[in-house]
Short mmCIF file of C-alpha atoms in Angstrom, two decimals:
data_model
loop_
_atom_site.label_atom_id
_atom_site.label_comp_id
_atom_site.label_asym_id
_atom_site.label_seq_id
_atom_site.Cartn_x
_atom_site.Cartn_y
_atom_site.Cartn_z
CA MET U 9 102.80 -241.97 -31.65
CA ILE U 10 104.57 -239.22 -33.47
CA LYS U 11 101.58 -238.31 -35.34
CA PHE U 12 99.56 -237.98 -32.13
CA MET U 13 102.09 -235.86 -30.55
CA ASP U 14 102.24 -233.55 -33.62
CA GLU U 15 98.50 -233.26 -33.51
CA ILE U 16 98.59 -232.27 -29.82
CA THR U 17 101.49 -229.82 -30.40
CA GLU U 18 99.42 -228.27 -33.31
CA ALA U 19 96.41 -227.88 -31.16
CA LEU U 20 98.38 -226.31 -28.25
CA THR U 21 100.15 -223.95 -30.54
CA GLU U 22 96.85 -222.87 -32.13
CA ALA U 23 95.33 -222.33 -28.66
CA VAL U 24 98.45 -220.20 -27.44
CA ARG U 25 98.12 -218.18 -30.66
CA THR U 26 94.43 -217.51 -30.16
CA TYR U 27 94.96 -216.62 -26.53
CA LYS U 28 97.61 -214.13 -27.45
CA GLU U 29 95.29 -212.34 -29.91
CA TRP U 30 92.44 -212.39 -27.43
CA ALA U 31 94.81 -211.01 -24.65
CA GLY U 32 96.07 -208.33 -27.05
CA GLU U 33 92.46 -207.12 -27.76
CA ILE U 34 91.49 -206.97 -24.19
CA ALA U 35 94.64 -205.09 -23.29
CA ILE U 36 93.96 -202.49 -26.04
CA TYR U 37 90.27 -202.26 -24.78
CA ILE U 38 91.46 -201.60 -21.21
CA LEU U 39 94.01 -199.10 -22.31
CA GLY U 40 91.18 -197.31 -24.14
CA LEU U 41 89.05 -197.21 -21.13
CA LEU U 42 91.94 -195.99 -18.86
CA ALA U 43 92.79 -193.09 -21.34
CA LYS U 44 89.11 -192.09 -21.42
CA GLY U 45 88.96 -192.16 -17.63
CA LEU U 46 92.18 -190.08 -17.34
CA ILE U 47 90.67 -187.54 -19.80
CA LEU U 48 87.40 -187.18 -17.74
CA LEU U 49 89.52 -186.83 -14.44
CA SER U 50 91.67 -184.30 -15.84
CA THR U 51 89.24 -182.13 -17.51
CA PRO U 52 88.40 -180.02 -14.47
CA VAL U 53 92.10 -179.46 -13.85
CA TRP U 54 92.30 -177.68 -17.39
CA ILE U 55 88.92 -175.88 -17.30
CA LEU U 56 89.34 -174.10 -13.97
CA PRO U 57 92.63 -172.15 -14.93
CA TYR U 58 91.06 -171.24 -18.30
CA ILE U 59 87.96 -169.74 -16.49
CA LEU U 60 90.14 -167.84 -14.01
CA ILE U 61 92.53 -166.41 -16.76
CA ARG U 62 89.62 -165.53 -18.92
CA ASP U 63 87.94 -163.64 -16.04
CA ILE U 64 91.11 -161.80 -14.98
CA LEU U 65 91.81 -160.62 -18.53
CA ARG U 66 88.19 -159.53 -19.14
CA ASP U 67 88.39 -157.59 -15.75
CA ASN U 68 91.56 -155.74 -16.78
CA ASN U 69 89.84 -154.04 -19.68
CA GLY U 70 86.49 -153.47 -18.10
CA GLY U 71 84.89 -156.44 -19.87
CA LYS U 72 84.76 -154.57 -23.19
CA CYS U 73 86.54 -155.10 -26.45
CA GLU U 74 89.36 -152.77 -27.08
CA LYS U 75 88.93 -152.89 -30.93
CA PRO U 76 85.62 -152.30 -32.67
CA ASP U 77 85.75 -155.62 -34.62
CA CYS U 78 84.84 -158.68 -32.45
CA ASP U 79 86.89 -161.08 -34.56
CA SER U 80 90.00 -160.14 -32.62
CA CYS U 81 88.30 -160.85 -29.12
CA PRO U 82 90.42 -163.49 -27.47
CA PHE U 83 87.91 -164.61 -25.01
CA PRO U 84 84.43 -164.89 -26.37
CA PRO U 85 81.57 -164.10 -25.68
CA CYS U 86 82.29 -160.63 -26.34
CA GLN U 87 80.66 -158.02 -24.07
CA LYS U 88 81.06 -155.09 -26.51
CA GLY U 89 78.05 -152.86 -26.61
CA GLU U 90 76.44 -153.79 -23.20
CA GLY U 91 75.70 -150.96 -20.87
CA GLU U 92 78.09 -149.72 -18.21
CA GLN U 93 78.35 -152.04 -15.21
#
């Protein structure tokens, strides 16, 4: 009788251990999906201010680079050399 109970206890212990591993993997997968979804939903929130700030700064100096070398241009694409607008 004791041997039978030991076998049942071992089987249940192994089942619980397997379930915990499986549940952990599923939880990590779900958290990864939620993180990706949050990034996708929050992307427009970060893009719009960048575009607005870029346009405001570009308008302040007439849309042209102040320096002759375009390596220092903070907001590409550089419009240096284009005709007067």
